Tab-separated table of C-alpha atoms in Angstrom:
chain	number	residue	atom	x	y	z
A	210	UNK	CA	-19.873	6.740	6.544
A	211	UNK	CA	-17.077	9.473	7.305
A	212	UNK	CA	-13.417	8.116	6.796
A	213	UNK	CA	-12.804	8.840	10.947
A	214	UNK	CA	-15.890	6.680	11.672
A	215	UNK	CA	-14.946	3.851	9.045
A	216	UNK	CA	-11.049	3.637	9.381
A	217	UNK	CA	-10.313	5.334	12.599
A	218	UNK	CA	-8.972	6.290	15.252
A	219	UNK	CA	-5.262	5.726	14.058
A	220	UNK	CA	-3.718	4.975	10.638
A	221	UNK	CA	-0.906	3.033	10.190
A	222	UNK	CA	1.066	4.188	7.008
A	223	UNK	CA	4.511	2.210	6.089
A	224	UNK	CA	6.789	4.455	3.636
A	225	UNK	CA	5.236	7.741	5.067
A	226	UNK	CA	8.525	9.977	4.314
A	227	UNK	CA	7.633	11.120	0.982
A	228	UNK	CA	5.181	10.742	-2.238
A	229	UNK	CA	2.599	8.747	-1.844
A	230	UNK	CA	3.028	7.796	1.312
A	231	UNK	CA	3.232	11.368	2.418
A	232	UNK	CA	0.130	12.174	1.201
A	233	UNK	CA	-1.841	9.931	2.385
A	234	UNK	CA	-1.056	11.124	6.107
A	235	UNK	CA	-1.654	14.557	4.998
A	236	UNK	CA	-5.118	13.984	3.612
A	237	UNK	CA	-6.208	11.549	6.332
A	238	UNK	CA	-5.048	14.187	8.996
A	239	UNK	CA	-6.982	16.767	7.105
A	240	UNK	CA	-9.818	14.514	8.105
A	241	UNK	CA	-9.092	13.929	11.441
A	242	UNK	CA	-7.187	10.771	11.350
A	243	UNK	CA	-3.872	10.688	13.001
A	244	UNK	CA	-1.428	8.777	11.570
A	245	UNK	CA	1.982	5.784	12.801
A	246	UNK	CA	4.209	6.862	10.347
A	247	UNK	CA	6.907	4.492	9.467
A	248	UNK	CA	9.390	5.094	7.125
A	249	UNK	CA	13.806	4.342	6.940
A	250	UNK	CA	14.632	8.366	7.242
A	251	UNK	CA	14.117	10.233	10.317
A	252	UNK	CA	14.632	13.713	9.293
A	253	UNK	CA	11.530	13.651	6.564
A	254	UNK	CA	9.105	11.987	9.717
A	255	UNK	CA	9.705	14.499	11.797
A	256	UNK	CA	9.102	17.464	9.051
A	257	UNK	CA	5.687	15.755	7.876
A	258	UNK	CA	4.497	15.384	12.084
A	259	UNK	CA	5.182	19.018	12.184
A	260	UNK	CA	3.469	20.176	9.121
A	261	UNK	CA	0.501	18.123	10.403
A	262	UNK	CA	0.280	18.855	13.494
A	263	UNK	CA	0.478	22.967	12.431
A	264	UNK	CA	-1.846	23.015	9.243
A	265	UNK	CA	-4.524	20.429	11.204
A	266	UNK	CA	-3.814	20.298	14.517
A	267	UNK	CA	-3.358	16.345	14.226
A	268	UNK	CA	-0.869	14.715	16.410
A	269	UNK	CA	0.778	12.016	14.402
A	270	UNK	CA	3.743	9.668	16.223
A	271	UNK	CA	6.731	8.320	14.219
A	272	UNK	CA	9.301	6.220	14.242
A	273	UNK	CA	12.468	4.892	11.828
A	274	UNK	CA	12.027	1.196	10.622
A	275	UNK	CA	13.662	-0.444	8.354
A	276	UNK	CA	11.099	-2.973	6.685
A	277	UNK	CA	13.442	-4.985	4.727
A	278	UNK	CA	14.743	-6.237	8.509
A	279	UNK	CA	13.494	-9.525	9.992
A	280	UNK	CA	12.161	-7.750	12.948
A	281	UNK	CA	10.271	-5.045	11.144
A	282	UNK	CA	6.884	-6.331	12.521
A	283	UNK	CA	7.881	-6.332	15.860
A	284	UNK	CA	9.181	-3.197	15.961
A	285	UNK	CA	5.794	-1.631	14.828
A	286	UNK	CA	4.019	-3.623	16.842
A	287	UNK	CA	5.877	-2.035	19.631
A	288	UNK	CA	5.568	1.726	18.558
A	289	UNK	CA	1.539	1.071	17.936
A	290	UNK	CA	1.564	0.216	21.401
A	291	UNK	CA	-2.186	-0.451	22.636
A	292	UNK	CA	-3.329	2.061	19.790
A	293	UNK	CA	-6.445	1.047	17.775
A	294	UNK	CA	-5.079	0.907	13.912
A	295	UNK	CA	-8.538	1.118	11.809
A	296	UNK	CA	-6.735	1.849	8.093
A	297	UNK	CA	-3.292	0.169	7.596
A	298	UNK	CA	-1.102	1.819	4.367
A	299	UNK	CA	1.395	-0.251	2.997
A	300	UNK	CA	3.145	2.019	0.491
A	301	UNK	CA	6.804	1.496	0.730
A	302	UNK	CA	8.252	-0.968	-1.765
A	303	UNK	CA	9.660	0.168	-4.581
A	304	UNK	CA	12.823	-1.365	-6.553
A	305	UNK	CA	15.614	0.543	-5.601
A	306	UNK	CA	17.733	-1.615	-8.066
A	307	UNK	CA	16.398	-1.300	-11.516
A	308	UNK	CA	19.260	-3.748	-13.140
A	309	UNK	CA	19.509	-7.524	-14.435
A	310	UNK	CA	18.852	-9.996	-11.943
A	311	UNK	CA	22.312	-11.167	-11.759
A	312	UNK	CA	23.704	-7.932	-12.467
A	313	UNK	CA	22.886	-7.262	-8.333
A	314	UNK	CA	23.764	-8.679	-5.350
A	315	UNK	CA	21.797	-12.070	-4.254
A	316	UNK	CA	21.103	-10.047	-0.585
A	317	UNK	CA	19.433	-6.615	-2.454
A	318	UNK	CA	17.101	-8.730	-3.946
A	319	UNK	CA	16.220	-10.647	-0.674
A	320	UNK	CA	15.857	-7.407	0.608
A	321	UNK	CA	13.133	-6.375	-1.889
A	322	UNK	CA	11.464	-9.684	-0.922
A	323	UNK	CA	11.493	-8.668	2.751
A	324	UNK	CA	10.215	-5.612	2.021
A	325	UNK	CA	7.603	-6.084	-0.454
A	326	UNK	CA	6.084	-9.726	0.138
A	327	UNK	CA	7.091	-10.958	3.963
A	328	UNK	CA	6.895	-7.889	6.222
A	329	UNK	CA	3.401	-6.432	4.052
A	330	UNK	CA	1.743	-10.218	4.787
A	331	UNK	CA	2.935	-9.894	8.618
A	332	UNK	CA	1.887	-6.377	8.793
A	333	UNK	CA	-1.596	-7.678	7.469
A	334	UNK	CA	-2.074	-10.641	9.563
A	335	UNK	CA	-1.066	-8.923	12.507
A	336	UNK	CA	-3.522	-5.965	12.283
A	337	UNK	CA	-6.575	-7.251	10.232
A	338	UNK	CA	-7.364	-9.687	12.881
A	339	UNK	CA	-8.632	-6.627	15.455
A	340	UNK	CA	-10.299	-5.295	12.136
A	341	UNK	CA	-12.404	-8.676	11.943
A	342	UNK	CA	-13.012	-8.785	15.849
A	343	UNK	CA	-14.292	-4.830	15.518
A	344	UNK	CA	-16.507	-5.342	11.989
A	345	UNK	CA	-14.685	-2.747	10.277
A	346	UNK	CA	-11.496	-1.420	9.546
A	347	UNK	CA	-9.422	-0.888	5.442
A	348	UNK	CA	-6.359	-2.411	4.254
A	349	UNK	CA	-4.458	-0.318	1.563
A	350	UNK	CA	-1.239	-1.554	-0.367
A	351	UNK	CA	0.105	0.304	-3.236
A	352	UNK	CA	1.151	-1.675	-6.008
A	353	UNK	CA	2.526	-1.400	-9.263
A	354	UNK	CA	1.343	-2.099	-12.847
A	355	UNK	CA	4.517	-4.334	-12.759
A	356	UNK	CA	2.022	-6.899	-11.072
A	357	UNK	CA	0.672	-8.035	-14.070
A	358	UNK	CA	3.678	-9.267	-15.852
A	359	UNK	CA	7.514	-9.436	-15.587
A	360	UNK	CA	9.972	-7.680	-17.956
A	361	UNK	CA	13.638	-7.016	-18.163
A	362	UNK	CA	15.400	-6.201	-15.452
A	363	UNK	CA	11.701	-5.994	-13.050
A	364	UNK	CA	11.989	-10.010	-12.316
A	365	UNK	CA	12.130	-9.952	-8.520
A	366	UNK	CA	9.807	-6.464	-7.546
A	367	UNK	CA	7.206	-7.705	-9.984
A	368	UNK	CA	6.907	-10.683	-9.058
A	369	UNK	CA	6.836	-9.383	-5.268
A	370	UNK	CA	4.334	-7.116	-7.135
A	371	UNK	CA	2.406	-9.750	-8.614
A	372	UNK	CA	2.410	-11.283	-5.078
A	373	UNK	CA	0.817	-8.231	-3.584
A	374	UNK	CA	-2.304	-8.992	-6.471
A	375	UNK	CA	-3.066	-12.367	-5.621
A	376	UNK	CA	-2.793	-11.659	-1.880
A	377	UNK	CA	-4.722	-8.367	-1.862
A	378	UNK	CA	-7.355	-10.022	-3.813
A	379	UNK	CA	-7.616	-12.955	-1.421
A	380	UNK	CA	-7.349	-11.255	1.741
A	381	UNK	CA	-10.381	-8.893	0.372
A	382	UNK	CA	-12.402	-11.921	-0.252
A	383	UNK	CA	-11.795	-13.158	3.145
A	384	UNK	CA	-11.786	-9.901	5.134
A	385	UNK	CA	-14.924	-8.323	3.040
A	386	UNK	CA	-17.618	-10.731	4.711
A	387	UNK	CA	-16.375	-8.923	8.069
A	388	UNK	CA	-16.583	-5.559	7.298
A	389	UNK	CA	-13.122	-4.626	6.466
A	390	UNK	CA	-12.461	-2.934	3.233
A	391	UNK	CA	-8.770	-4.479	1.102
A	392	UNK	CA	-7.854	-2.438	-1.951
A	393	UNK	CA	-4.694	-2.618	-3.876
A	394	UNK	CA	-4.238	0.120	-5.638
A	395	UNK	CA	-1.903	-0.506	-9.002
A	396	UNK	CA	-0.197	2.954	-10.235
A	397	UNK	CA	1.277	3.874	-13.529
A	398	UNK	CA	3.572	6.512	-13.627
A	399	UNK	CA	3.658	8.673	-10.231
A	400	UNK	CA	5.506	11.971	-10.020
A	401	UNK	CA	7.439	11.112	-6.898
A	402	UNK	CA	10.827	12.146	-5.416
A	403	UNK	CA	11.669	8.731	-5.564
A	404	UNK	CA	10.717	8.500	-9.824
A	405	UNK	CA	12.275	12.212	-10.246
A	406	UNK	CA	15.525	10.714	-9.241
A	407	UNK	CA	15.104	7.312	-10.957
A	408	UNK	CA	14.532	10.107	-14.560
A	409	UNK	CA	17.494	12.315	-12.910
A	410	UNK	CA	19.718	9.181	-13.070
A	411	UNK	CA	19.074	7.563	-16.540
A	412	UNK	CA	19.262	11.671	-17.880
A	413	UNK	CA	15.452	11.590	-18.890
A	414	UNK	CA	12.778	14.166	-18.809
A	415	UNK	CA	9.445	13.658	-16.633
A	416	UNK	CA	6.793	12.229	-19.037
A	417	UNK	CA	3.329	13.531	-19.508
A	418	UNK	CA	1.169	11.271	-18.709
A	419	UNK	CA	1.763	10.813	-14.770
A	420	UNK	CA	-0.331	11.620	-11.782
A	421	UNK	CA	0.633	13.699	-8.742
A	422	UNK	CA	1.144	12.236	-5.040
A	423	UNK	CA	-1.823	13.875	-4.285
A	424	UNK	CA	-4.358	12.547	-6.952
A	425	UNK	CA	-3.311	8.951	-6.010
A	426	UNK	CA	-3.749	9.415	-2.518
A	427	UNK	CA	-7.096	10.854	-3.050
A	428	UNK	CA	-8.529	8.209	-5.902
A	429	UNK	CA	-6.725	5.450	-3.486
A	430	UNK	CA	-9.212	6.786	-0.040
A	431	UNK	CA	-12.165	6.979	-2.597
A	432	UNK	CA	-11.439	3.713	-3.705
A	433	UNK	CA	-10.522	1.999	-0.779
A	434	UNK	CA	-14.808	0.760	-0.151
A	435	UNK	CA	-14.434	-1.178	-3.738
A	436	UNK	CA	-11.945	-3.363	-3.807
A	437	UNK	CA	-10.057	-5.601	-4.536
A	438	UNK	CA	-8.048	-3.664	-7.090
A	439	UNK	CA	-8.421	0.030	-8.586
A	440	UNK	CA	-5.784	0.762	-11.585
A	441	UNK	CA	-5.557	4.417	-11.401
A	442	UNK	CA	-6.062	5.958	-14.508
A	443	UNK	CA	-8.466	3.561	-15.439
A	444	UNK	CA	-11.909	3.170	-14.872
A	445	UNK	CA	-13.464	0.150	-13.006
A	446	UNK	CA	-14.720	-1.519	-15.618
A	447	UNK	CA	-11.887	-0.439	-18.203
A	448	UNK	CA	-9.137	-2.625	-19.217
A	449	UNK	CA	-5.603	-1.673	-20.137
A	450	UNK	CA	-3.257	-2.940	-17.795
A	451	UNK	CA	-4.165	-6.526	-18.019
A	452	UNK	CA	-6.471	-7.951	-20.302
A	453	UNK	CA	-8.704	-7.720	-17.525
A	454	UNK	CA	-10.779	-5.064	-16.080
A	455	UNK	CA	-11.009	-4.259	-12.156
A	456	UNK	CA	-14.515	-5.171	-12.258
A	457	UNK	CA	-13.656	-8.491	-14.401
A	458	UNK	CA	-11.251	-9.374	-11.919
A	459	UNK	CA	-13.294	-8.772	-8.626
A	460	UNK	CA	-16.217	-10.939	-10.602
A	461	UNK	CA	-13.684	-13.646	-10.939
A	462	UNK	CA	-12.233	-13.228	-7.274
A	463	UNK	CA	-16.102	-14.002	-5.959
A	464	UNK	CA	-16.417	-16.955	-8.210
A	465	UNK	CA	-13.627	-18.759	-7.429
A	466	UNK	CA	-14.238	-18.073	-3.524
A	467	UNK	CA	-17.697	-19.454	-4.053
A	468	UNK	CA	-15.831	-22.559	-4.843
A	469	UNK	CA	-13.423	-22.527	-2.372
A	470	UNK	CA	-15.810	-21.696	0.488
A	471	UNK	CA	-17.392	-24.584	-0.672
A	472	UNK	CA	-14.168	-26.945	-1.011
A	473	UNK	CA	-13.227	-25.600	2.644
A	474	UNK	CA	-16.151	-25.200	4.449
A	475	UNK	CA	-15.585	-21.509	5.297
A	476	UNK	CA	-18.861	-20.372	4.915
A	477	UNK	CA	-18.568	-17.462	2.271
C-alpha cells in the first residue's frame, strides 16, 4: 500500500523546524502527503512550507506551539481544524539541559516532562482514536537510545525516554488489532543542528559513526508497518542497545498482551 493511501491525507509532525523533524515533511511531501507542522520557531516553518510547496508543489500549513505548555494539545487541535491526520510524528523532545539533576532548575525539568511524556500521550489519545474508527492510520515517536537506561546527568529525558518505550509498545499492541501502525523509532547519534551545537558547546568534533536527518527519516517511514520499536543502526533481530533485540521485544510485547487481554477481557 502507497504511504498517501496508508497514512494520508495530512501528517501531523511535532518538532518540524529542523533535523529530523524536517525531513520527515520533506520526504512525505515528496510523496504527496502534506504536512501540520508544529514546531517553537516561526521563521524555520515558514522556510520549510516554502521549500515544499516549490520543489513538490505540496501545500503544508504551520503554526508556532510551544509543547512544553499546558495547552499544547488544544492549540493543535485547533490549527488541525476538521483535517483528517492519517500519520502523527512526534519528534520534538530532546534535553535541552544536559546537566545534574539538581544542577537545573526544578521548572526546566517539568518542562522536559511536558514535553516529552504528557503532551506526546495527549497528542496520541487525541488523534489515534479517528485512526481506530477509520482502520488505518501510523503513529511515529522518535526516541532515544537513552530509553533503555539512565546515566549521569540524562535522569529526567531518559526516563521521559524510557516512558515513550513502554507506551509506544503498548499503544502498538492496542492500536495494531485496528489497523493502525505505532513505531518508536530509538536513534543513536543523529547529525542534527540541534547535536552540532550540543558538540559546538562542549568544543568536540562530530563523531563518525552518526546518521544523517535524512537516513532516519527514511529507515523511520520504512519501518513505521513493523513496529513496535526499530533501533536504527541495528537490524530487527540484532541486539546492542538493550540486551534485547527489536524482534525479542515485540515477541515479548504479544505475550504479555495475550495475558492481559485475557486478565481484562479486551479481546486481543
Amino acid at each position: 500500500m502507497s504511504l498517501p493511501k496508508r497514512y494520508g491525507p495530512w501528517a501531523l509532525v511535532l518538532g518540524a523546524s529542523e533535523g529530523t523533524g524536517r525531513e520527515f515533511a520533506r520526504q512525505l511531501a515528496a510523496e504527496g502527503i502534506p504536512s501540520i507542522l508544529i514546531a517553537r520557531r516561526e521563521a524555520p516553518l515558514e522556510q520549510l512550507k516554502a521549500e515544499i510547496a516549490q520543489e513538490y508543489g505540496v501545500a503544508c500549513i504551520n503554526a508556532t506551539i510551544d509543547l512544553a505548555h499546558g495547552d499544547a494539545l488544544e492549540r493543535i487541535v485547533a490549527v488541525v481544524d476538521d483535517r483528517e491526520v492519517g500519520l502523527l510524528i512526534c519528534n520534538a523532545g530532546g534535553d535541552p539541559n544536559g546537566k545534574v539533576f539538581l544542577d537545573v532548575p526544578l521548572s526546566a525539568w517539568l518542562d522536559l516532562i511536558q514535553r516529552n511524556v504528557m503532551t506526546t500521550m495527549a497528542v496520541c489519545h487525541h488523534f489515534a482514536g479517528p485512526m481506530r474508527t477509520r482502520g488505518q492510520g501510523g503513529i511515529l515517536l522518535l526516541n532515544s537510545g537513552a530509553c533503555y537506561g539512565g546515566a549521569a546527568t540524562m535522569g529526567p529525558y531518559s526516563g521521559s525516554k524510557a516512558f515513550m518505550l513502554g507506551f509506544a509498545e503498548g499503544l502498538w499492541a492496542d492500536l495494531q488489532p485496528h489497523g493502525v501502525d505505532v513505531l518508536t523509532l530509538v536513534l543513536g547519534r543523529t547529525d542534527t543542528p540541534e547535536f552540532r551545537r550540543f558538540l559546538a558547546e562542549k568544543g568536540m568534533d562530530m563523531p563518525e559513526d552518526v546518521w544523517s536527518a535524512e537516513a532516519v527519516a527514511r529507515l523511520g517511514l520504512e519501518r513505521l508497518p513493523h513496529g513496535p520499536i526499530q533501533n536504527v543502526g541495528q537490524a530487527d533481530d540484532q541486539s546492542g542497545m538493550s540486551p534485547q533485540s527489536a524482534a525479542e521485544r515485540r515477541a515479548r510485547v504479544v505475550a504479555v498482551s495475550k495475558v492481559t487481554a485475557e486478565l481484562y477481557g479486551t479481546g486481543h
